[in-house]
Coordinates of C-alpha atoms and ligand atoms in Angstrom, one line a residue:
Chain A
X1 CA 0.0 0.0 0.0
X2 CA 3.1 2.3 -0.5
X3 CA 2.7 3.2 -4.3
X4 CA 3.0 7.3 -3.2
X5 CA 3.9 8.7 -6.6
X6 CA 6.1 11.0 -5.5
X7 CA 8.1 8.6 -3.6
X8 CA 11.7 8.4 -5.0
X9 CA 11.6 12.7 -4.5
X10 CA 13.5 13.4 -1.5
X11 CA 11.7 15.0 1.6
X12 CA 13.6 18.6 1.1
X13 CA 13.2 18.7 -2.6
X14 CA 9.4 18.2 -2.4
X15 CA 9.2 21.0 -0.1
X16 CA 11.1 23.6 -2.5
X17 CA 8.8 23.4 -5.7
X18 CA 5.2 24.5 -5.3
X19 CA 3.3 21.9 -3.5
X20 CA 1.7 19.0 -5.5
X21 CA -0.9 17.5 -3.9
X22 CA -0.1 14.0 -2.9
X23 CA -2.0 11.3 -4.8
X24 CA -3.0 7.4 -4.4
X25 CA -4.0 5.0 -7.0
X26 CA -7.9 4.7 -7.7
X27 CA -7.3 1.2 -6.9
X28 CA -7.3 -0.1 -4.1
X29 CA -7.9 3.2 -2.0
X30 CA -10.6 4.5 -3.4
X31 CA -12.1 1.4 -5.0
X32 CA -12.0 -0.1 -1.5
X33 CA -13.5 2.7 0.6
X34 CA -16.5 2.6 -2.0
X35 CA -17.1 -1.3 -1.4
X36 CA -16.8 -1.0 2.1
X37 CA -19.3 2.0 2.3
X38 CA -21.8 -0.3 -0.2
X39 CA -21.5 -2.6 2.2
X40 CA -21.9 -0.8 5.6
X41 CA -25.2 0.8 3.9
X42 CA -26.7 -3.0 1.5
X43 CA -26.3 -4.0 6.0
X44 CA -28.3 -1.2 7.0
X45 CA -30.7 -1.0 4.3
X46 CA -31.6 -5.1 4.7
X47 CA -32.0 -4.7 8.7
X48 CA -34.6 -1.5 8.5
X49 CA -36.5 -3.3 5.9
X50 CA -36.6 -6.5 8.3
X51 CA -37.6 -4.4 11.1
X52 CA -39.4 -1.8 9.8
X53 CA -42.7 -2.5 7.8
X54 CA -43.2 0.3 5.2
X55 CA -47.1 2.2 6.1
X56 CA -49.9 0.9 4.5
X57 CA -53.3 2.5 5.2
X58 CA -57.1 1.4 4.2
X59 CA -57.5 1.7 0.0
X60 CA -57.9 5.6 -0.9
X61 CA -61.5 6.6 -0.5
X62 CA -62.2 10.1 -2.1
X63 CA -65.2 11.2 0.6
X64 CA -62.9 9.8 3.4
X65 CA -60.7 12.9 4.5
X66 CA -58.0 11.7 7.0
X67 CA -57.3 14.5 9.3
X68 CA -54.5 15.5 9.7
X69 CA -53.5 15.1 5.9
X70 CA -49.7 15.2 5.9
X71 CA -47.1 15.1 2.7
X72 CA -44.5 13.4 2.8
X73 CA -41.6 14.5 5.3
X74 CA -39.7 16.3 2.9
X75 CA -42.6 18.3 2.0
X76 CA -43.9 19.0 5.4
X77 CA -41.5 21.8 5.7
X78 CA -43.8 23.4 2.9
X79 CA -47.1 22.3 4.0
X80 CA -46.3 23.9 7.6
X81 CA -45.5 27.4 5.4
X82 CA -49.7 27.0 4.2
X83 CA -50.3 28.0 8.1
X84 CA -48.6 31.6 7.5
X85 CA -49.0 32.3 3.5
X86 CA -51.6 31.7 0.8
X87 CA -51.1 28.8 -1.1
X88 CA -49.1 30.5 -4.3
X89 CA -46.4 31.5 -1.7
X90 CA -46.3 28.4 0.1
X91 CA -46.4 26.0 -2.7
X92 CA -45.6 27.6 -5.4
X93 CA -43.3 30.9 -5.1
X94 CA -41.0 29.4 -1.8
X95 CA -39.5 26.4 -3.9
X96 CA -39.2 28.1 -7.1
X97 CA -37.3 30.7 -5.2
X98 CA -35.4 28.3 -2.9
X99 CA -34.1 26.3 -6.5
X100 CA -33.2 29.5 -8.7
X101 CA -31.5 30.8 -5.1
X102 CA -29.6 27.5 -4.6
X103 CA -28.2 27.6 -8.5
X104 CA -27.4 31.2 -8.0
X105 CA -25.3 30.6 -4.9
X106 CA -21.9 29.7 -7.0
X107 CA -22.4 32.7 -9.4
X108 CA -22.6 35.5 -7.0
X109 CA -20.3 34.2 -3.9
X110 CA -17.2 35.6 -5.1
X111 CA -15.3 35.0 -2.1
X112 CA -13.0 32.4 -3.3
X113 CA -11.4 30.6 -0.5
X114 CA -12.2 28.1 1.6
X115 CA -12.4 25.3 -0.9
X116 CA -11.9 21.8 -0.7
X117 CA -12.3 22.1 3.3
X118 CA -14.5 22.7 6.0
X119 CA -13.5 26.2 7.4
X120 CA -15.9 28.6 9.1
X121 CA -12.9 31.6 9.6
X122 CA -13.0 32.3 5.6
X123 CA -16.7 32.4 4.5
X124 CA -18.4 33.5 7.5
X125 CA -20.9 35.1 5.6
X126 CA -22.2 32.3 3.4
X127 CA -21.8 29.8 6.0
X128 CA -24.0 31.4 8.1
X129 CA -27.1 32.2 5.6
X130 CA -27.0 28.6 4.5
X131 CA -27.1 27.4 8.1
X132 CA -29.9 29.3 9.0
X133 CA -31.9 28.4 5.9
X134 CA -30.8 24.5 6.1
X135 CA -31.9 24.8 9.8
X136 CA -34.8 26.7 9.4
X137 CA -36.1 24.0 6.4
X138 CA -35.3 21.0 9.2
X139 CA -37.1 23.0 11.7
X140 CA -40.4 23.4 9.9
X141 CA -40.3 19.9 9.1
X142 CA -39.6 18.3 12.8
X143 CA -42.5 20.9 13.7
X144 CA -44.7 20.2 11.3
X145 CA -44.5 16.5 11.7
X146 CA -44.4 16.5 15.3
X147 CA -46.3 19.3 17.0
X148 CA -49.5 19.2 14.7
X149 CA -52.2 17.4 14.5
X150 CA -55.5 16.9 13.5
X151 CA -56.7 20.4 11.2
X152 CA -53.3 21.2 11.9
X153 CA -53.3 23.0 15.1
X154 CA -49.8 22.2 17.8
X155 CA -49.8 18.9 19.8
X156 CA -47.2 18.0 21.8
X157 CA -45.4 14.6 20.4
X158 CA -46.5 12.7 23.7
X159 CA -49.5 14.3 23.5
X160 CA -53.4 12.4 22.3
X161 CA -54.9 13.5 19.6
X162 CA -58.0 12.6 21.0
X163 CA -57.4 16.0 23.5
X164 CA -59.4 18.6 22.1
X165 CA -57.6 22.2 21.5
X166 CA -58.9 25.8 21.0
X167 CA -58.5 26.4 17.2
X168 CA -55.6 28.1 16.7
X169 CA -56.1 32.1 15.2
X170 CA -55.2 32.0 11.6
X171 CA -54.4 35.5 12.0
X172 CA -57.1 38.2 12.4
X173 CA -55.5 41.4 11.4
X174 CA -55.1 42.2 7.7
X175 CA -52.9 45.5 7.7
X176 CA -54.6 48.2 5.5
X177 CA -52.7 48.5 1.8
X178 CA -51.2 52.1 2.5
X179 CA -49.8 50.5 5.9
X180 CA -48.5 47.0 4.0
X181 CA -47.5 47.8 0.6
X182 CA -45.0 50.4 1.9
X183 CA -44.0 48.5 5.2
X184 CA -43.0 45.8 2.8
X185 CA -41.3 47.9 -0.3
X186 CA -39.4 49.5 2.8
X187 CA -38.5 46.6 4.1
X188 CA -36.7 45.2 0.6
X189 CA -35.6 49.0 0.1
X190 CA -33.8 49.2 3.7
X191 CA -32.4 45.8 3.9
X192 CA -30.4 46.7 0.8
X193 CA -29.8 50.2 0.9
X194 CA -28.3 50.2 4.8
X195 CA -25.7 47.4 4.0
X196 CA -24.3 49.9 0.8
X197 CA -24.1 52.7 3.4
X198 CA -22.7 50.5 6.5
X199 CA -21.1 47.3 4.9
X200 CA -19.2 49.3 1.9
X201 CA -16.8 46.6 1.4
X202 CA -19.3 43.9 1.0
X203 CA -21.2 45.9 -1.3
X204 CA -18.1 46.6 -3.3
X205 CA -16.4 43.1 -3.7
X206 CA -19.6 41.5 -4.3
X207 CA -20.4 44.4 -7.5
X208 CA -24.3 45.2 -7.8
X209 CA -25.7 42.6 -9.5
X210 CA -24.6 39.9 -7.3
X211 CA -25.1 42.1 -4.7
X212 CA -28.7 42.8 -5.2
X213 CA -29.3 39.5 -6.2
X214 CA -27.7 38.2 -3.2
X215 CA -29.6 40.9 -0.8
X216 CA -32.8 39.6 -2.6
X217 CA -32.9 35.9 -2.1
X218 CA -31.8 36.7 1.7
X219 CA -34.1 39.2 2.3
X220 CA -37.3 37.2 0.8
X221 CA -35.8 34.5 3.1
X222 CA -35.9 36.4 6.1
X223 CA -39.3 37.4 5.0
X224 CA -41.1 34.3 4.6
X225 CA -39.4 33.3 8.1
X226 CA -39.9 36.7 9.4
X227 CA -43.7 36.3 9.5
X228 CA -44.3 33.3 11.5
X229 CA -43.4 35.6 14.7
X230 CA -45.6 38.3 13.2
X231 CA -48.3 35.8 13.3
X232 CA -47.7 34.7 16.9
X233 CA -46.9 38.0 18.4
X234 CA -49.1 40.3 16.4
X235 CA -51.9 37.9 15.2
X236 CA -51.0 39.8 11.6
X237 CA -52.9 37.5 8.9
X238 CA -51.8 39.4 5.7
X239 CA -49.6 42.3 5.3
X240 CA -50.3 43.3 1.8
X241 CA -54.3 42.2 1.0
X242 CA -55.5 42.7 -2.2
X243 CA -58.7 41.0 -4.2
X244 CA -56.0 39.8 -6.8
X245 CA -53.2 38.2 -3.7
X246 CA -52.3 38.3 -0.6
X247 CA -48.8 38.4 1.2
Chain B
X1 CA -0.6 -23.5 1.4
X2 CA 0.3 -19.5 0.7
X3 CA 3.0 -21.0 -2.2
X4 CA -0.2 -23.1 -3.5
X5 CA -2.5 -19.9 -3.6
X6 CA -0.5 -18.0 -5.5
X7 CA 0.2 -21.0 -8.6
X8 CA -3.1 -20.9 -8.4
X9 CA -3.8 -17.3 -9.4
X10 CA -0.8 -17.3 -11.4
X11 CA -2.8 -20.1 -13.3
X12 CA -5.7 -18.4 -13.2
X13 CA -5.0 -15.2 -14.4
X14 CA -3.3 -16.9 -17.6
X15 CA -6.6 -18.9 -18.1
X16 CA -8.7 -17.9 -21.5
X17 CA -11.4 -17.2 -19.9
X18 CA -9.7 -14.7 -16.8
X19 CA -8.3 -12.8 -19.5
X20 CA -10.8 -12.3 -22.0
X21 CA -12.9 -10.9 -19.0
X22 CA -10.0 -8.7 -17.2
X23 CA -8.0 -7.4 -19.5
X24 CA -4.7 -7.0 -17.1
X25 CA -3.5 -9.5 -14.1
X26 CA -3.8 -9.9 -11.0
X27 CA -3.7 -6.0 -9.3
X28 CA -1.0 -6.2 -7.2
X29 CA 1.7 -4.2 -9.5
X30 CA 1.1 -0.4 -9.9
X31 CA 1.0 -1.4 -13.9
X32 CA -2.1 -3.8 -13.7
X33 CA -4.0 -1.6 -10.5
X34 CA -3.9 1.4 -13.6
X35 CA -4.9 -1.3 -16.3
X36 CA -7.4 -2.1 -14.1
X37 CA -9.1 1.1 -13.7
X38 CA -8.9 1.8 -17.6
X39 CA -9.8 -1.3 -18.5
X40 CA -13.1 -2.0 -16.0
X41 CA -16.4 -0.5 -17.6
X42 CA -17.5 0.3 -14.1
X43 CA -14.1 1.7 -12.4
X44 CA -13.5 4.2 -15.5
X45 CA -15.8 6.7 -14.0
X46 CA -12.5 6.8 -11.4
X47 CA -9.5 8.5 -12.1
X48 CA -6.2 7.0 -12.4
X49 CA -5.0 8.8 -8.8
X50 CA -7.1 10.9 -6.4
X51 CA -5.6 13.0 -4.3
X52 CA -5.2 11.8 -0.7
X53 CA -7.1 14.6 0.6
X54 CA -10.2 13.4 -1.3
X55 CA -9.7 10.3 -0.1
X56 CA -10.6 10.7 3.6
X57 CA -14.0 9.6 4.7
X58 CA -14.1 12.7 6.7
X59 CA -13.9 15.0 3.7
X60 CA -17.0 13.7 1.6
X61 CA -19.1 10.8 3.9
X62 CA -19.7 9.2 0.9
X63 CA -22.4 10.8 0.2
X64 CA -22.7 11.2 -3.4
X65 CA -21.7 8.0 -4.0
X66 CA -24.5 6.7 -1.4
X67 CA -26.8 8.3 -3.1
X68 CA -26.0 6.8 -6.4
X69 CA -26.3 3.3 -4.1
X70 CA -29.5 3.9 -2.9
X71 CA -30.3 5.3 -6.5
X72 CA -29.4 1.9 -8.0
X73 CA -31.1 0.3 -5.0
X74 CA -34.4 1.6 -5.9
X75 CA -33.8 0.9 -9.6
X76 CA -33.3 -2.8 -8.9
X77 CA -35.8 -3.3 -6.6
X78 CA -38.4 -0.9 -8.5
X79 CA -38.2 -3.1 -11.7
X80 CA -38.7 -6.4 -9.1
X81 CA -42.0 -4.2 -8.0
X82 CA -43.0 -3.5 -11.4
X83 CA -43.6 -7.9 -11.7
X84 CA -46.3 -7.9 -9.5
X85 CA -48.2 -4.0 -9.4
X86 CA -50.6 -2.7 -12.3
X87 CA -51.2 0.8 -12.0
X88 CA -55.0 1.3 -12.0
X89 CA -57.7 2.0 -9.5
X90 CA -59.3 -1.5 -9.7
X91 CA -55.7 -3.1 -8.9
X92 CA -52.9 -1.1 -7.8
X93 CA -53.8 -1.5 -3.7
X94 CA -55.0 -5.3 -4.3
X95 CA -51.5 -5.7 -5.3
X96 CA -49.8 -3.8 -2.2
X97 CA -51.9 -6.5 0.0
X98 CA -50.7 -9.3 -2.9
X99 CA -47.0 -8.1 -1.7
X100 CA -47.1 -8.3 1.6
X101 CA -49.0 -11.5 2.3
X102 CA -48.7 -13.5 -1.1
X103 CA -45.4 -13.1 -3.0
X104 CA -42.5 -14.3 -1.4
X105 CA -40.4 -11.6 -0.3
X106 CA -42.8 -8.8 -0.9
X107 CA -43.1 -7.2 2.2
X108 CA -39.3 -6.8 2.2
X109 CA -39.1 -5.9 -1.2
X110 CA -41.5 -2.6 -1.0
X111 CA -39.9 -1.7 2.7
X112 CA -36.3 -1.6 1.3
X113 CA -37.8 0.5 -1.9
X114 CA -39.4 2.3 0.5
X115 CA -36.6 2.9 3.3
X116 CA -33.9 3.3 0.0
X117 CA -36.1 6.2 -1.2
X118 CA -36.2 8.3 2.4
X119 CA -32.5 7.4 2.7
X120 CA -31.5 8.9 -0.5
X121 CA -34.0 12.3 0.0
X122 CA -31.6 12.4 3.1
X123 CA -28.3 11.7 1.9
X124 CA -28.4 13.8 -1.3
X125 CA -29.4 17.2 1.1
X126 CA -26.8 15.9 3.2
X127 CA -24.5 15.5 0.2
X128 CA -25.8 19.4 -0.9
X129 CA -24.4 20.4 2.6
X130 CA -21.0 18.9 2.4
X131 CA -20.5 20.3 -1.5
X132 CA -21.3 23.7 0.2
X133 CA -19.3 23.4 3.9
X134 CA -16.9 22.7 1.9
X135 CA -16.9 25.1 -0.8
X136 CA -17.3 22.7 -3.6
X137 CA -19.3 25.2 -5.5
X138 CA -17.2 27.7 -6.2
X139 CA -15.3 27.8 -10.4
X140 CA -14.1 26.0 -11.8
X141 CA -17.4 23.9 -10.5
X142 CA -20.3 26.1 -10.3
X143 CA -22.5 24.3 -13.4
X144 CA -22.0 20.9 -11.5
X145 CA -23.6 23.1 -8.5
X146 CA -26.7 23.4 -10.7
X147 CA -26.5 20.2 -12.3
X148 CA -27.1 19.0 -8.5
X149 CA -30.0 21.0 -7.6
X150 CA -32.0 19.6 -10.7
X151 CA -31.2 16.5 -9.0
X152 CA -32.1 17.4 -5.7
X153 CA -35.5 18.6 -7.2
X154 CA -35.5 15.0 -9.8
X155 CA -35.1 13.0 -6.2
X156 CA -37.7 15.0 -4.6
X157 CA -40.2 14.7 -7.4
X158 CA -39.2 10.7 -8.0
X159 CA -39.9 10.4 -4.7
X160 CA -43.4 12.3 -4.9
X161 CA -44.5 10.5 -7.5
X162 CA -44.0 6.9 -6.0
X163 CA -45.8 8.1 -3.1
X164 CA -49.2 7.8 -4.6
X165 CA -48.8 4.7 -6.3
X166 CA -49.9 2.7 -3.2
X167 CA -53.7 3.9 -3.7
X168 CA -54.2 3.6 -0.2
X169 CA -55.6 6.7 1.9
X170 CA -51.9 8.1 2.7
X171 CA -51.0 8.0 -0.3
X172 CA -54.3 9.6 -1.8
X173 CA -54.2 12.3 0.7
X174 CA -50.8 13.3 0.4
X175 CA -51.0 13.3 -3.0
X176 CA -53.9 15.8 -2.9
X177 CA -52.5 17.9 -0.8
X178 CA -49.2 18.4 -2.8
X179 CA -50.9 19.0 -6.0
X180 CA -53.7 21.4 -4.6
X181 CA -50.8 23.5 -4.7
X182 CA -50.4 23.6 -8.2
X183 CA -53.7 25.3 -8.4
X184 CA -52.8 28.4 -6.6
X185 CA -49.8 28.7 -9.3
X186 CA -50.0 32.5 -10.7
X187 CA -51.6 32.9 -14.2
X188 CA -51.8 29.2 -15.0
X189 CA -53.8 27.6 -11.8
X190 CA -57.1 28.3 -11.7
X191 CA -57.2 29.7 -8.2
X192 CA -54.0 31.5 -8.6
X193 CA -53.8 34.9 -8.3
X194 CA -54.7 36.8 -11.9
X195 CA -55.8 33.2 -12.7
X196 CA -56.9 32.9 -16.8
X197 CA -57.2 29.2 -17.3
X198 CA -60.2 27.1 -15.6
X199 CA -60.5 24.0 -13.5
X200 CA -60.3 22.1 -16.9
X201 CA -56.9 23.4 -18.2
X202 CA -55.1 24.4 -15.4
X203 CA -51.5 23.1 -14.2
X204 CA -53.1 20.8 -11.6
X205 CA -55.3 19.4 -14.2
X206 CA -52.3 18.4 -15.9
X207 CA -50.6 17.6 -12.8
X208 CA -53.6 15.4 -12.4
X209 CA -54.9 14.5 -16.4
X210 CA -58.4 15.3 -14.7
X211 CA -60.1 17.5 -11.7
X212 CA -59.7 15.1 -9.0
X213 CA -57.1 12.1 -8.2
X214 CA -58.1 9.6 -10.6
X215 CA -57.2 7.1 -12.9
X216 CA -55.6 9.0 -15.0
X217 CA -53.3 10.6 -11.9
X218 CA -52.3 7.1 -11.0
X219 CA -51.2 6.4 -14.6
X220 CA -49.2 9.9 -15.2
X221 CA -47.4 9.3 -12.0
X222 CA -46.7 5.6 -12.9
X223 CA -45.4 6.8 -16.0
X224 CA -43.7 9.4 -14.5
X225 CA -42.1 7.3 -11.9
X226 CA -41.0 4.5 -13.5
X227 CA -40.1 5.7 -17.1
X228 CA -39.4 9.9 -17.3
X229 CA -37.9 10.8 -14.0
X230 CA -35.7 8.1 -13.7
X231 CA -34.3 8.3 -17.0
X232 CA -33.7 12.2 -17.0
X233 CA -32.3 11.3 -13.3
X234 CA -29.8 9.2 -15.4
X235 CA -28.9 11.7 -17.8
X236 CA -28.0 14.5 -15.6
X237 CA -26.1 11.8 -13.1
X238 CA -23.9 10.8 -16.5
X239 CA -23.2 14.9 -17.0
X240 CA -23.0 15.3 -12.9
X241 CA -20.2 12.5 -12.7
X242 CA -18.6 13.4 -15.9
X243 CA -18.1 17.0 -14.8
X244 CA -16.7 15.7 -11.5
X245 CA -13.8 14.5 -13.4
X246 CA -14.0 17.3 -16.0
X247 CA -13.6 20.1 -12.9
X248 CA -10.3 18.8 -12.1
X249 CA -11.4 15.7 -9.9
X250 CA -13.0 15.9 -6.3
X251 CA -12.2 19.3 -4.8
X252 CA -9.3 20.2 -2.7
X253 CA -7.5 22.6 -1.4
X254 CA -5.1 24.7 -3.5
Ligands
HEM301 C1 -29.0 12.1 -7.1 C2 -28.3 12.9 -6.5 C3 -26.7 13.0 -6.5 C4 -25.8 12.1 -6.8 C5 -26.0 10.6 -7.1 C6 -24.5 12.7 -6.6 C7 -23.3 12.1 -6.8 C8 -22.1 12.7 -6.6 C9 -20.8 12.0 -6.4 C10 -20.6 10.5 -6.4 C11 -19.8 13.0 -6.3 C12 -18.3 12.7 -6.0 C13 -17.9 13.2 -4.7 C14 -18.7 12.8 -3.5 O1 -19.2 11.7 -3.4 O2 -19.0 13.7 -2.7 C15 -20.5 14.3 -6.4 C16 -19.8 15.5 -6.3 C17 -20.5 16.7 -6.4 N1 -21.8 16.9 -6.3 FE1 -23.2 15.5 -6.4 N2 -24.7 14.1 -6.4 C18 -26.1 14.3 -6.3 C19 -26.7 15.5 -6.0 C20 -26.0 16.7 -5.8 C21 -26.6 17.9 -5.3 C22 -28.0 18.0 -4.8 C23 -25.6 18.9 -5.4 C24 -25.7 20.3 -5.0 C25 -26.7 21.1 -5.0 C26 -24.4 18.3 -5.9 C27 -23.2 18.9 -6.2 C28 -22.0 18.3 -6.4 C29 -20.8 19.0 -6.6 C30 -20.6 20.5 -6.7 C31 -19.8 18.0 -6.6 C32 -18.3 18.2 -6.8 C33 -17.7 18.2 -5.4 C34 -16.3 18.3 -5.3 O3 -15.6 18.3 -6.3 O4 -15.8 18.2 -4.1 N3 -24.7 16.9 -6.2 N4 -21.8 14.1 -6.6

């Protein structure tokens, strides 16, 4: 196991040219680590599937509504989003934006380092907007398969669902247009406009397209998060209303 | 006993039929462990070295290459599925039953397709986060980025589309749910805001080929599931693997 291909180079001699990264043979190091991983998971996979019966409820019945009615796990994170926005933000505009935001993240991160390791120290910046996005998305989902049950309102995991609960407010105030429309334009305005005036440098190296781009996928993020405390705290149902959509 | 193991692949390796199969000896020289990655249909996807960094279990988790696994997984065992299940209203949940109390190995067949699909929802976010702790994303690799996502959203949607073919109440349910949503779709739902199109022509109606779940739903997602997905899953797996090699191997640092 000693075929280093660099071998017969002496130590010091290595160390004076630039740096070539060291390589191994395809086979057997990476061939190997390959099998053995196929393995470990082939063992896994076969002892869930003896242990664990995949669901199987009564045949579908159209007039039968179960209640609660939940998606798949993946898609609870989504489904929890219905409670706070109509559905053509919830289901339709949210994953749209999170897939066009995810394929823009290489073109406008032009910070260039930190590649090919895990390092917090150089990208602080992105590595903290993706956590809180990746954590938010897991967070939805754990709460939205956990703490709700039937017509979706919070129960505790250890909780019956035979225990009957006070239906939760959907939200009861809708904010008048000339209140909404500019609390929301300001919002998009200021989260852009004070980073320019107070965070020069990141405005600068990023250039203004990726910068507004950027600014926007964050700040509709923030947004979408943003009003799940406005419904808790303020009871806010819409903040822009109109007979065409709501927000 | 050592000495007779080793005439014996010395024979063997000479034999006709060893070598019209592998095309070098034994690996144990640096010559034939090359040979055999250029020669092997299925190691050629590898590179001839990788660099030691790349290497490290701790760097990648496997995880794109367990995905691929549970990938082929499902493929297997989704084809052994396709024996026994007809996709219609009249048959599709008599067969569920039929395959966990009649065929042998049924029951264990559907969990692992089952289990195999969570896993690989999981393990290809999880291989999303590594590519981005990691800084994967950044040029020369940024099109392999988006090449990912559309197979993030492919596993998602293969995964969506299996869910109904059960036909039994989770699956109808779920099912509804999830493509209600396509009716509140600006413009081209029919609940959407500045809707145009009617209950008859919107997206869901396509979604669905009618108003309601049906027949016809089962049948485009049957279709869907077991024919177009997968195969464009293939496609842009073939383009994601190849630009893995293409971008200068598994990233590293400079
Ligand atoms: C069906 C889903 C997928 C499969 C089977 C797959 C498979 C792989 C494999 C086998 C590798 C080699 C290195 C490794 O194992 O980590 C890889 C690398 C890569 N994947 Fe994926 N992948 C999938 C989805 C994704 C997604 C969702 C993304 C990102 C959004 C992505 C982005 C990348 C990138 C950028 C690389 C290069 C990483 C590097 O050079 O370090 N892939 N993929």
């Amino acid at each position: 196991m000693q075929e280093r291909i660099d071998e017969e180079k002496p130590k010091e001699a290595a160390s004076e040219i630039p740096k070539k990264p060291e390589k191994l043979l395809a086979f057997p190091h990476l061939v190997f680590k390959e099998f053995i991983a196929l393995m470990l998971v082939s063992l896994v996979l076969i002892i869930i599937s003896m242990v664990l019966n995949a669901p199987l409820e009564e045949i579908a019945t159209p007039t039968k509504t179960p209640n609660p009615a939940k998606a798949p796990w993946y898609f609870v994170g989504l489904q929890e989003m219905l409670v706070y926005f109509d559905p053509w933000i919830a289901g339709v505009m949210i994953p749209i934006l999170i897939i066009i935001g995810l394929m823009a993240i290489p073109f406008v991160d032009k910070n260039l380092k930190g590649v090919g390791i895990y390092c917090f120290r150089e990208r602080k910046f992105a590595f903290v907007i993706f956590t809180i996005g990746i954590v938010a998305w897991f967070g939805l989902i754990i709460f939205g398969c956990y703490f709700r049950g039937p017509s979706w309102l919070l129960y505790l995991p250890w909780e019956s669902w035979d225990i009957h609960k006070p239906v939760i407010s959907k939200g009861t105030y809708i904010l008048p247009l000339f209140v909404g429309l500019p609390a929301m334009i300001g919002y998009y305005i200021l989260g852009m406009w004070l980073p320019i005036l107070f965070a020069r440098n990141f405005y600068k190296t990023l250039g203004s397209t990726s910068y507004f781009i950027t600014m926007f996928f964050i700040l509709s993020m923030f947004g979408f998060l943003g009003k799940i405390p406005l419904r808790f705290v303020f009871d806010i149902k819409y903040i822009i209303h109109t007979p065409w959509f709501s927000i | 006993m050592i000495k007779g193991l080793k005439r014996f692949t010395e024979w063997l390796v000479h034999t006709q039929i060893w070598s019209s199969i592998f095309r070098q000896g034994w690996p144990d020289t640096e010559r034939n462990r090359i040979l055999t990655i250029l020669n092997t249909c299925l190691f050629h996807l590898h590179p001839l070295k990788v660099r030691t960094h790349g290497l490290k279990v701790k760097y990648t988790f496997c995880l794109g290459g367990v995905s691929l696994f549970l990938f082929i997984v499902e493929t297997i065992t989704g084809v052994l599925l396709m024996f026994y299940y007809r996709p219609t209203v009249e048959y599709a949940y008599q067969d569920m039953k039929d395959l966990e109390f009649a065929v042998t190995f049924g029951l264990f067949l559907r969990n692992m397709h089952r289990w195999a699909a969570h896993g690989m929802v999981l393990t290809v976010i999880l291989h999303m986060c590594r590519v981005f702790y990691t800084g994967s994303y950044k040029p020369p690799r940024e099109y392999n980025w988006c090449i990912g996502v559309s197979l993030l959203v492919l596993t998602l949607l293969l995964s969506f589309t299996g869910y109904l073919l059960p036909w039994d109440q989770l699956a109808f349910w779920a099912v509804t749910v999830g493509t209600n949503m396509a009716k509140a779709t600006p413009l081209m739902g029919a609940e959407g805001p500045f809707h145009i199109l009617s209950e008859m022509s919107d997206m869901c109606f396509y979604l669905r080929g009618s108003v309601d779940i049906s027949e016809n739903t089962l049948l485009r997602f049957y279709v869907l599931h077991c024919i177009a997905l997968p195969l464009a899953a293939v496609g842009l797996m073939g383009i994601h693997f190849w630009r893995v090699r293409k971008d200068g191997g598994i990233s590293g640092p400079l």
